[in-house]
Short mmCIF file of C-alpha atoms and ligand atoms in Angstrom, two decimals:
data_model
loop_
_atom_site.label_atom_id
_atom_site.label_comp_id
_atom_site.label_asym_id
_atom_site.label_seq_id
_atom_site.Cartn_x
_atom_site.Cartn_y
_atom_site.Cartn_z
CA MET A 1 -29.34 -6.78 -95.03
CA SER A 2 -32.35 -9.83 -94.43
CA ASN A 3 -32.98 -11.44 -97.41
CA GLU A 4 -36.41 -12.87 -95.33
CA ILE A 5 -39.14 -11.71 -97.36
CA ILE A 6 -42.10 -10.45 -94.86
CA HIS A 7 -45.92 -11.38 -96.12
CA LYS A 8 -48.89 -9.45 -95.52
CA SER A 9 -51.11 -11.05 -92.75
CA VAL A 10 -53.87 -13.32 -94.60
CA LEU A 11 -57.03 -10.56 -95.10
CA ALA A 12 -55.40 -8.37 -92.87
CA ASP A 13 -57.93 -6.00 -94.23
CA GLU A 14 -60.97 -7.52 -94.43
CA VAL A 15 -60.39 -9.30 -90.50
CA LEU A 16 -60.60 -5.02 -89.42
CA GLU A 17 -63.23 -4.76 -91.16
CA LEU A 18 -65.22 -7.72 -89.97
CA LEU A 19 -64.40 -7.26 -85.90
CA ARG A 20 -64.15 -3.36 -86.25
CA PRO A 21 -61.12 -2.83 -83.07
CA GLU A 22 -61.79 0.78 -81.82
CA ALA A 23 -60.41 2.24 -78.82
CA GLY A 24 -60.25 0.45 -75.72
CA GLY A 25 -61.59 -2.59 -77.24
CA VAL A 26 -60.83 -6.32 -75.85
CA PHE A 27 -60.00 -8.37 -77.69
CA VAL A 28 -58.17 -12.49 -78.07
CA ASP A 29 -56.09 -13.49 -81.14
CA GLY A 30 -56.01 -17.49 -80.87
CA THR A 31 -53.35 -18.21 -83.09
CA ILE A 32 -50.92 -14.61 -82.21
CA GLY A 33 -47.61 -16.59 -84.81
CA SER A 34 -45.63 -13.38 -85.93
CA GLY A 35 -47.82 -11.01 -84.54
CA GLY A 36 -49.19 -9.64 -87.92
CA HIS A 37 -52.98 -9.55 -87.65
CA ALA A 38 -52.51 -8.55 -83.72
CA GLU A 39 -50.22 -5.00 -83.79
CA LEU A 40 -52.92 -4.16 -86.33
CA ILE A 41 -55.56 -4.35 -83.75
CA LEU A 42 -53.68 -3.36 -81.07
CA GLU A 43 -52.97 -0.16 -83.28
CA CYS A 44 -56.85 0.14 -83.74
CA ILE A 45 -57.02 -0.62 -79.55
CA GLY A 46 -54.84 2.18 -78.66
CA SER A 47 -53.72 2.35 -75.33
CA THR A 48 -57.09 1.93 -73.07
CA GLY A 49 -57.39 -1.45 -74.67
CA VAL A 50 -56.14 -4.84 -74.32
CA LEU A 51 -55.54 -8.05 -76.83
CA LEU A 52 -54.05 -11.44 -75.31
CA GLY A 53 -52.64 -13.42 -77.79
CA ILE A 54 -52.49 -17.45 -77.65
CA ASP A 55 -50.39 -19.60 -79.78
CA ARG A 56 -49.20 -23.12 -79.02
CA ASP A 57 -45.49 -22.89 -80.44
CA LYS A 58 -42.90 -21.21 -77.53
CA GLU A 59 -40.91 -19.86 -80.37
CA ALA A 60 -43.70 -17.64 -82.02
CA ILE A 61 -44.27 -16.51 -78.88
CA GLU A 62 -41.23 -15.46 -78.03
CA ARG A 63 -40.60 -14.10 -81.56
CA THR A 64 -44.03 -12.30 -80.84
CA ARG A 65 -43.63 -11.22 -77.36
CA ARG A 66 -39.82 -9.26 -79.01
CA ARG A 67 -41.50 -8.06 -81.65
CA LEU A 68 -44.52 -6.33 -79.75
CA LYS A 69 -42.50 -5.14 -76.83
CA LYS A 70 -43.48 -1.57 -77.81
CA PHE A 71 -47.23 -2.24 -77.01
CA GLY A 72 -46.41 -3.10 -72.93
CA LYS A 73 -49.17 -4.56 -70.57
CA GLN A 74 -52.07 -4.04 -73.06
CA CYS A 75 -50.45 -6.81 -75.05
CA GLU A 76 -50.58 -10.19 -72.78
CA PHE A 77 -48.83 -13.83 -73.65
CA GLU A 78 -50.42 -17.58 -73.30
CA THR A 79 -48.05 -19.92 -74.71
CA GLU A 80 -51.34 -22.84 -74.79
CA ASP A 81 -53.55 -24.28 -77.45
CA PHE A 82 -56.49 -22.27 -78.27
CA SER A 83 -59.15 -25.08 -77.20
CA GLU A 84 -58.85 -24.26 -73.67
CA ILE A 85 -59.69 -20.17 -74.92
CA ALA A 86 -62.05 -19.49 -72.53
CA GLU A 87 -60.34 -20.30 -69.33
CA ILE A 88 -56.99 -18.71 -70.07
CA ALA A 89 -58.68 -15.87 -70.69
CA GLU A 90 -60.79 -15.99 -66.87
CA ARG A 91 -56.68 -16.91 -65.84
CA HIS A 92 -56.25 -13.53 -67.71
CA SER A 93 -59.05 -11.91 -66.26
CA VAL A 94 -59.66 -11.27 -69.97
CA THR A 95 -63.76 -10.51 -70.02
CA GLU A 96 -66.41 -9.33 -71.85
CA VAL A 97 -64.79 -9.72 -75.26
CA ASP A 98 -65.29 -7.80 -78.15
CA GLY A 99 -63.88 -9.75 -80.34
CA VAL A 100 -61.60 -12.97 -81.33
CA LEU A 101 -59.72 -14.00 -84.21
CA LEU A 102 -58.97 -18.05 -85.76
CA ASP A 103 -56.23 -17.86 -88.57
CA LEU A 104 -56.07 -21.27 -88.24
CA GLY A 105 -53.25 -23.85 -89.48
CA VAL A 106 -49.32 -23.52 -89.60
CA SER A 107 -47.43 -20.35 -90.21
CA SER A 108 -45.03 -19.57 -92.55
CA GLU A 109 -42.06 -19.51 -90.10
CA GLN A 110 -43.31 -22.82 -89.37
CA LEU A 111 -43.83 -23.85 -92.74
CA THR A 112 -40.06 -22.38 -93.24
CA ASP A 113 -37.76 -23.99 -90.67
CA ALA A 114 -36.74 -26.95 -92.16
CA HIS A 115 -35.84 -28.66 -88.47
CA ARG A 116 -40.22 -28.54 -87.64
CA GLY A 117 -40.82 -30.78 -90.73
CA PHE A 118 -43.72 -29.60 -91.74
CA SER A 119 -42.50 -28.79 -95.43
CA PHE A 120 -42.16 -31.74 -97.70
CA SER A 121 -40.00 -30.29 -100.27
CA ARG A 122 -37.06 -29.25 -97.21
CA GLU A 123 -35.24 -31.77 -95.80
CA GLY A 124 -35.86 -31.67 -91.91
CA PRO A 125 -36.98 -34.90 -89.70
CA LEU A 126 -40.51 -35.45 -89.12
CA ASP A 127 -41.77 -33.49 -86.52
CA MET A 128 -44.75 -31.22 -87.42
CA ARG A 129 -46.10 -30.07 -83.85
CA MET A 130 -46.34 -27.22 -83.89
CA ASN A 131 -46.15 -27.18 -79.55
CA VAL A 132 -42.30 -28.56 -80.02
CA ASP A 133 -43.26 -30.45 -76.06
CA GLY A 134 -45.94 -32.27 -77.77
CA ASP A 135 -46.51 -36.18 -77.08
CA LEU A 136 -46.68 -36.90 -80.25
CA THR A 137 -44.60 -36.35 -83.83
CA ALA A 138 -45.08 -37.15 -87.26
CA SER A 139 -42.25 -40.21 -87.30
CA ASP A 140 -44.43 -42.53 -84.25
CA LEU A 141 -47.54 -41.76 -86.49
CA VAL A 142 -45.78 -42.95 -90.04
CA ASN A 143 -43.86 -45.15 -88.36
CA GLY A 144 -45.77 -46.90 -86.18
CA LEU A 145 -49.10 -47.10 -87.18
CA ASP A 146 -50.45 -50.21 -89.08
CA VAL A 147 -51.18 -49.94 -92.72
CA ASP A 148 -54.88 -49.82 -91.78
CA GLU A 149 -54.70 -46.89 -89.10
CA LEU A 150 -51.98 -44.86 -91.93
CA ARG A 151 -54.68 -45.01 -94.54
CA ARG A 152 -57.55 -44.28 -92.49
CA VAL A 153 -55.39 -41.26 -90.95
CA ILE A 154 -54.11 -40.03 -94.65
CA ARG A 155 -58.12 -40.20 -95.91
CA GLU A 156 -59.79 -38.66 -93.49
CA PHE A 157 -57.29 -35.83 -92.61
CA GLY A 158 -56.31 -35.43 -96.37
CA GLU A 159 -58.71 -36.28 -98.23
CA GLU A 160 -56.67 -37.82 -100.64
CA ARG A 161 -57.98 -41.02 -102.45
CA ALA A 162 -54.73 -42.73 -102.98
CA SER A 163 -54.81 -43.45 -99.37
CA GLY A 164 -54.34 -46.98 -100.15
CA ARG A 165 -51.93 -47.02 -101.89
CA ILE A 166 -49.59 -44.77 -99.92
CA ALA A 167 -50.14 -46.72 -96.57
CA ARG A 168 -49.18 -49.15 -98.24
CA ALA A 169 -46.14 -48.06 -99.77
CA ILE A 170 -45.04 -46.13 -96.77
CA VAL A 171 -45.26 -49.43 -94.71
CA ARG A 172 -42.95 -51.62 -97.33
CA ALA A 173 -40.07 -48.70 -97.21
CA ARG A 174 -40.29 -49.63 -93.42
CA SER A 175 -39.13 -53.03 -93.72
CA ASP A 176 -35.70 -51.56 -94.79
CA GLY A 177 -35.71 -49.17 -91.97
CA THR A 178 -36.76 -46.49 -89.75
CA ILE A 179 -38.23 -43.53 -92.09
CA LYS A 180 -36.39 -40.79 -90.83
CA SER A 181 -36.77 -37.41 -92.97
CA THR A 182 -39.37 -35.75 -94.59
CA VAL A 183 -37.83 -35.53 -98.47
CA GLN A 184 -37.65 -39.25 -98.13
CA LEU A 185 -41.38 -39.75 -97.29
CA ALA A 186 -42.37 -37.73 -100.30
CA GLU A 187 -40.34 -38.99 -101.92
CA ILE A 188 -41.96 -42.82 -101.36
CA ILE A 189 -45.67 -40.80 -101.90
CA ALA A 190 -44.42 -39.72 -104.90
CA LYS A 191 -43.35 -42.99 -106.21
CA ALA A 192 -46.64 -44.81 -104.82
CA LYS A 193 -48.84 -41.78 -106.20
CA GLY A 194 -47.12 -42.25 -109.99
CA GLY A 195 -44.89 -39.26 -110.02
CA ARG A 196 -45.24 -35.55 -110.58
CA ARG A 197 -49.10 -34.69 -112.65
CA GLY A 198 -49.58 -30.40 -112.48
CA LYS A 199 -48.95 -28.27 -109.85
CA ILE A 200 -50.00 -29.41 -107.26
CA HIS A 201 -47.15 -31.80 -104.72
CA PRO A 202 -47.81 -35.36 -104.55
CA ALA A 203 -47.02 -35.64 -100.91
CA THR A 204 -49.13 -32.25 -100.45
CA LYS A 205 -52.37 -34.02 -99.01
CA THR A 206 -50.78 -36.11 -96.95
CA PHE A 207 -48.66 -34.27 -95.45
CA GLN A 208 -51.56 -32.24 -94.35
CA ALA A 209 -53.69 -35.41 -93.21
CA LEU A 210 -50.06 -36.39 -90.81
CA ARG A 211 -49.96 -32.31 -89.28
CA ILE A 212 -53.55 -32.76 -88.59
CA ALA A 213 -53.51 -35.66 -86.95
CA VAL A 214 -50.42 -34.46 -84.65
CA ASN A 215 -51.96 -31.70 -83.54
CA ARG A 216 -55.37 -33.09 -83.10
CA GLU A 217 -56.70 -29.78 -84.96
CA LEU A 218 -59.55 -30.54 -85.76
CA ASP A 219 -60.28 -31.52 -82.03
CA SER A 220 -59.05 -28.40 -81.36
CA LEU A 221 -60.64 -25.97 -83.36
CA ARG A 222 -64.49 -27.47 -81.77
CA ARG A 223 -63.70 -27.58 -78.81
CA GLY A 224 -61.86 -23.42 -79.61
CA LEU A 225 -65.00 -21.66 -81.24
CA GLU A 226 -67.08 -23.13 -78.89
CA GLY A 227 -65.23 -21.57 -75.89
CA ALA A 228 -64.38 -18.27 -78.14
CA LEU A 229 -68.30 -17.57 -78.95
CA ARG A 230 -68.59 -18.37 -74.70
CA ILE A 231 -66.09 -15.25 -74.15
CA LEU A 232 -67.50 -13.02 -76.14
CA LYS A 233 -69.85 -10.64 -75.33
CA GLN A 234 -73.36 -9.13 -76.60
CA GLY A 235 -72.36 -7.78 -80.06
CA GLY A 236 -68.40 -9.57 -79.84
CA ARG A 237 -67.20 -11.04 -83.13
CA LEU A 238 -65.56 -13.73 -83.82
CA GLY A 239 -63.83 -13.87 -87.16
CA VAL A 240 -61.73 -17.29 -88.46
CA ILE A 241 -60.12 -17.94 -91.62
CA SER A 242 -59.64 -21.79 -92.88
CA PHE A 243 -57.25 -23.27 -95.30
CA HIS A 244 -58.56 -25.83 -96.08
CA SER A 245 -62.00 -27.83 -96.48
CA LEU A 246 -62.47 -29.74 -93.42
CA GLU A 247 -61.53 -26.71 -91.20
CA ASP A 248 -64.41 -24.13 -93.27
CA ARG A 249 -66.36 -27.45 -93.12
CA ILE A 250 -66.20 -27.29 -89.56
CA VAL A 251 -66.23 -23.79 -88.68
CA LYS A 252 -69.39 -23.47 -90.97
CA GLN A 253 -71.60 -25.85 -89.34
CA LEU A 254 -71.00 -24.25 -86.09
CA PHE A 255 -71.66 -21.41 -86.66
CA ARG A 256 -75.05 -22.41 -88.64
CA GLU A 257 -75.98 -23.99 -85.27
CA HIS A 258 -75.42 -21.41 -83.59
CA ALA A 259 -77.31 -18.85 -85.97
CA GLY A 260 -80.31 -21.82 -85.72
CA VAL A 261 -82.59 -22.97 -87.82
CA GLU A 262 -86.60 -21.50 -88.66
CA GLU A 263 -88.96 -24.80 -87.49
CA SER A 264 -92.29 -24.79 -89.52
CA LEU A 265 -94.44 -25.77 -86.56
CA GLN A 266 -97.38 -28.99 -87.23
CA GLU A 267 -99.78 -26.52 -85.93
CA GLY A 268 -98.70 -23.22 -87.59
CA GLY A 269 -96.51 -20.35 -87.90
CA SER A 270 -92.12 -21.22 -87.08
CA VAL A 271 -90.03 -21.88 -84.56
CA LEU A 272 -85.68 -20.49 -84.58
CA ARG A 273 -83.72 -23.60 -83.15
CA ARG A 274 -80.10 -22.99 -82.32
CA LYS A 275 -77.72 -23.93 -79.74
CA GLU A 276 -76.57 -21.62 -77.10
CA PRO A 277 -74.75 -18.74 -77.14
CA GLY A 278 -76.58 -17.21 -80.25
CA VAL A 279 -75.26 -15.43 -82.92
CA ARG A 280 -75.93 -13.85 -85.91
CA LEU A 281 -74.16 -14.44 -89.57
CA LEU A 282 -72.10 -11.64 -90.64
CA ASN A 283 -71.14 -12.97 -93.81
CA ARG A 284 -73.01 -15.98 -95.54
CA LYS A 285 -70.53 -16.91 -98.03
CA PRO A 286 -66.82 -16.81 -96.67
CA ILE A 287 -64.28 -14.05 -97.88
CA VAL A 288 -61.50 -14.71 -99.83
CA ALA A 289 -58.54 -13.19 -100.99
CA ASP A 290 -58.42 -11.24 -104.66
CA GLU A 291 -55.11 -11.14 -106.39
CA LEU A 292 -53.27 -8.45 -104.55
CA GLY A 293 -54.04 -10.36 -101.68
CA ILE A 294 -52.87 -13.64 -103.02
CA ARG A 295 -49.45 -11.06 -104.51
CA GLU A 296 -49.03 -9.83 -100.76
CA ASN A 297 -49.03 -12.98 -99.33
CA PRO A 298 -49.47 -16.06 -101.50
CA ARG A 299 -51.01 -18.09 -98.04
CA ALA A 300 -54.11 -16.31 -98.84
CA ARG A 301 -54.82 -17.97 -101.94
CA SER A 302 -56.78 -20.90 -100.14
CA ALA A 303 -57.86 -18.78 -96.75
CA LYS A 304 -61.39 -18.42 -96.11
CA LEU A 305 -62.67 -16.20 -93.51
CA ARG A 306 -66.16 -16.21 -91.70
CA ALA A 307 -67.45 -14.48 -88.95
CA VAL A 308 -70.37 -13.86 -86.24
CA ALA A 309 -71.31 -11.74 -83.98
CA ARG A 310 -73.09 -12.47 -80.60
CA ILE A 311 -76.79 -11.70 -79.98
C1 SAM B 401 -51.14 -18.64 -89.61
S1 SAM B 401 -50.34 -18.74 -88.32
C2 SAM B 401 -50.74 -17.29 -87.33
C3 SAM B 401 -50.70 -15.72 -88.18
C4 SAM B 401 -50.79 -14.20 -87.50
N1 SAM B 401 -52.78 -14.41 -87.42
C5 SAM B 401 -49.82 -13.06 -88.03
O1 SAM B 401 -50.36 -12.22 -88.62
O2 SAM B 401 -48.77 -13.89 -88.08
C6 SAM B 401 -51.07 -19.87 -86.86
C7 SAM B 401 -50.45 -19.79 -85.96
O3 SAM B 401 -51.91 -20.61 -84.86
C8 SAM B 401 -51.09 -21.16 -83.98
N2 SAM B 401 -51.96 -22.15 -83.58
C9 SAM B 401 -52.89 -23.19 -84.46
N3 SAM B 401 -53.02 -24.24 -83.94
C10 SAM B 401 -52.75 -23.83 -82.94
C11 SAM B 401 -53.63 -24.11 -81.71
N4 SAM B 401 -54.81 -25.25 -81.78
N5 SAM B 401 -53.62 -23.54 -80.44
C12 SAM B 401 -52.76 -22.52 -80.35
N6 SAM B 401 -52.34 -22.46 -81.60
C13 SAM B 401 -52.35 -22.61 -82.77
C14 SAM B 401 -49.21 -22.01 -84.91
O4 SAM B 401 -48.95 -22.56 -84.68
C15 SAM B 401 -49.15 -20.82 -85.64
O5 SAM B 401 -48.55 -19.77 -85.24
#
């Protein structure tokens, strides 16, 4: 018997409530991962619906293709970056889309596979690529950037206050030879920060920063959101689950730009200024998981769900 713990997908019920998949619906899951959310959507849209699942991790696509085999042609797959979501959908003739889901960040499978190098507590190579054929690894950054560039990456993408101390410690450690493993890097960071205090590991923010930089996550997110809005039909819905403030800020701001702001005119009255395509916010405050949701999947602890409908 396998000891693998199967977690329920993050905010699964809330995603279904917001995206409202119905029989015959057309959906795109831009981060299909292990297919948890996708399977729930596929069950709702039935044999006349279509779901296009995208992920830039080819191992995830292969695993999920097997898991969702029973849905046959109803479920199509593409190993790609969701920043190209509009072009990918067009290639699959997936138009007039009812709903798009983006469940950002890394999956539990990626985190727990030591060889992928995402986890500071599992000995592995400094890799961190979601797309294993990508051109940039965490090792390239850790062993190749100069101290100022390292500090900038750690500060900007990790919001780490000790970025200077950590960057200097990394560069010092490099003079004794290449930094090779996740655990080795985590120890250098912990020492630079003066050891472990509290529940959060001292390397958490630096690892987040490196992962975001390696996968150019924030650029992909901006482009993916714009593309997702373009493929939605009128009334179609986009839901995004983010896991840290940098992502959530981008989602919130872009949704607001498309929802528009009322500007008063000098001559009286007001005008609504907004970016095209226009949307309606489905929730002003992000939806977060309750205690049960966090017990069912610990990743849900920092998850925030925002959604819009195209008007
Ligand atoms: C949190 S997991 C998704 C889990 C999924 N919703 C489920 O229920 O199993 C995030 C997935 O998104 C993928 N991903 C992250 N950024 C991506 C991007 N820009 N383009 C394509 N896939 C991406 C990751 O490779 C990972 O498999």
